[in-house]
Coordinates of C-alpha atoms in Angstrom, one line a residue:
X1 CA 31.9 0.1 -19.8
X2 CA 29.5 -1.0 -22.5
X3 CA 29.2 1.6 -25.2
X4 CA 26.6 1.2 -28.0
X5 CA 24.8 3.2 -30.6
X6 CA 21.5 1.4 -29.9
X7 CA 19.0 2.7 -27.4
X8 CA 18.8 -0.6 -25.5
X9 CA 20.9 -3.7 -24.8
X10 CA 19.0 -6.9 -25.5
X11 CA 18.3 -8.9 -22.4
X12 CA 19.6 -6.1 -20.1
X13 CA 17.0 -3.6 -19.2
X14 CA 18.0 -0.1 -18.1
X15 CA 17.7 0.2 -14.3
X16 CA 18.6 3.9 -14.1
X17 CA 19.2 6.8 -16.6
X18 CA 22.0 9.0 -15.3
X19 CA 22.2 11.7 -17.9
X20 CA 23.9 12.8 -21.1
X21 CA 27.6 12.4 -21.4
X22 CA 30.0 13.7 -24.0
X23 CA 33.6 13.5 -25.2
X24 CA 35.4 15.8 -27.5
X25 CA 38.8 15.8 -29.2
X26 CA 40.3 18.4 -31.5
X27 CA 43.7 17.5 -33.1
X28 CA 45.8 19.4 -35.5
X29 CA 47.2 17.9 -38.6
X30 CA 50.6 19.4 -39.4
X31 CA 51.2 21.4 -42.5
X32 CA 53.3 18.7 -44.3
X33 CA 50.5 16.2 -43.9
X34 CA 48.0 18.8 -45.1
X35 CA 50.1 19.3 -48.3
X36 CA 50.5 15.6 -49.0
X37 CA 46.8 15.0 -48.3
X38 CA 45.9 17.8 -50.8
X39 CA 48.1 16.1 -53.4
X40 CA 46.6 12.7 -52.7
X41 CA 43.1 14.3 -53.0
X42 CA 44.0 15.5 -56.5
X43 CA 45.4 12.1 -57.7
X44 CA 43.0 9.9 -55.7
X45 CA 43.6 7.4 -52.9
X46 CA 43.5 7.5 -49.1
X47 CA 45.3 9.7 -46.7
X48 CA 46.8 7.4 -44.1
X49 CA 48.0 10.4 -42.0
X50 CA 44.5 11.8 -41.7
X51 CA 43.0 8.4 -41.0
X52 CA 45.5 7.9 -38.2
X53 CA 44.7 11.3 -36.7
X54 CA 41.0 10.7 -37.0
X55 CA 41.3 7.3 -35.2
X56 CA 43.3 9.0 -32.5
X57 CA 40.7 11.7 -32.0
X58 CA 37.9 9.2 -31.9
X59 CA 39.6 7.1 -29.3
X60 CA 40.2 10.2 -27.1
X61 CA 36.6 11.3 -27.4
X62 CA 35.3 7.9 -26.5
X63 CA 37.6 7.7 -23.5
X64 CA 36.4 11.1 -22.3
X65 CA 32.8 10.1 -22.6
X66 CA 33.3 6.8 -20.8
X67 CA 35.1 8.6 -18.0
X68 CA 32.2 11.0 -17.6
X69 CA 29.8 8.1 -17.5
X70 CA 31.9 6.3 -14.8
X71 CA 31.9 9.5 -12.7
X72 CA 28.1 9.3 -12.7
X73 CA 28.2 5.7 -11.6
X74 CA 27.2 4.3 -15.0
X75 CA 28.2 0.9 -16.4
X76 CA 27.0 1.6 -20.0
X77 CA 26.4 4.4 -22.4
X78 CA 23.6 3.9 -24.9
X79 CA 22.3 5.9 -27.9
X80 CA 25.9 7.0 -28.8
X81 CA 26.2 9.5 -31.6
X82 CA 29.6 10.2 -33.3
X83 CA 30.2 13.5 -35.2
X84 CA 33.2 14.4 -37.3
X85 CA 34.2 17.9 -38.4
X86 CA 37.2 19.7 -39.9
X87 CA 38.0 23.2 -38.9
X88 CA 39.9 25.3 -41.4
X89 CA 42.4 27.4 -39.4
X90 CA 43.9 29.2 -42.4
X91 CA 47.3 27.5 -42.3
X92 CA 46.0 24.0 -41.7
X93 CA 43.1 21.9 -40.6
X94 CA 42.0 20.8 -37.2
X95 CA 40.1 17.5 -36.9
X96 CA 37.3 17.5 -34.4
X97 CA 35.4 14.4 -33.1
X98 CA 32.5 14.7 -30.7
X99 CA 30.6 11.8 -29.1
X100 CA 27.5 11.9 -26.9
X101 CA 25.2 9.3 -25.4
X102 CA 23.1 8.5 -22.4
X103 CA 24.9 7.2 -19.3
X104 CA 22.9 4.3 -17.7
X105 CA 23.0 1.5 -15.2
X106 CA 22.0 -1.8 -16.7

C-alpha cells in the first residue's frame, strides 16, 4: 500500500478514485508519565514517554486507514493529512491521532 501526502504519484496516474478513508487512535498516557512530562516541561527537554505513545498512536491510525483502503480495493492512499490532539481527561491526558486520505487505484 503506497501512502503519500501528495495528491499524485509521479509517473503513476490515478485510474480510479475509491473514496475517503480514515484511521484514528486514542491512547492514554498513564499518570506517572504525565507527572514526569510536566516536570520535564518545566525544566526543558523532550518527553520520551509521550514521543513513544505518539509514534504508537500514529502507527495504529495509519494501519487502520490502510486497511480501510484495502477493503475498497485500493493500492494507494493519496493526499494524506495527519492531525494530532491531546484530550484533557482531568486526571490525565489522552493522545489522539487521526489520519485521512483518498483511496485510489494507480
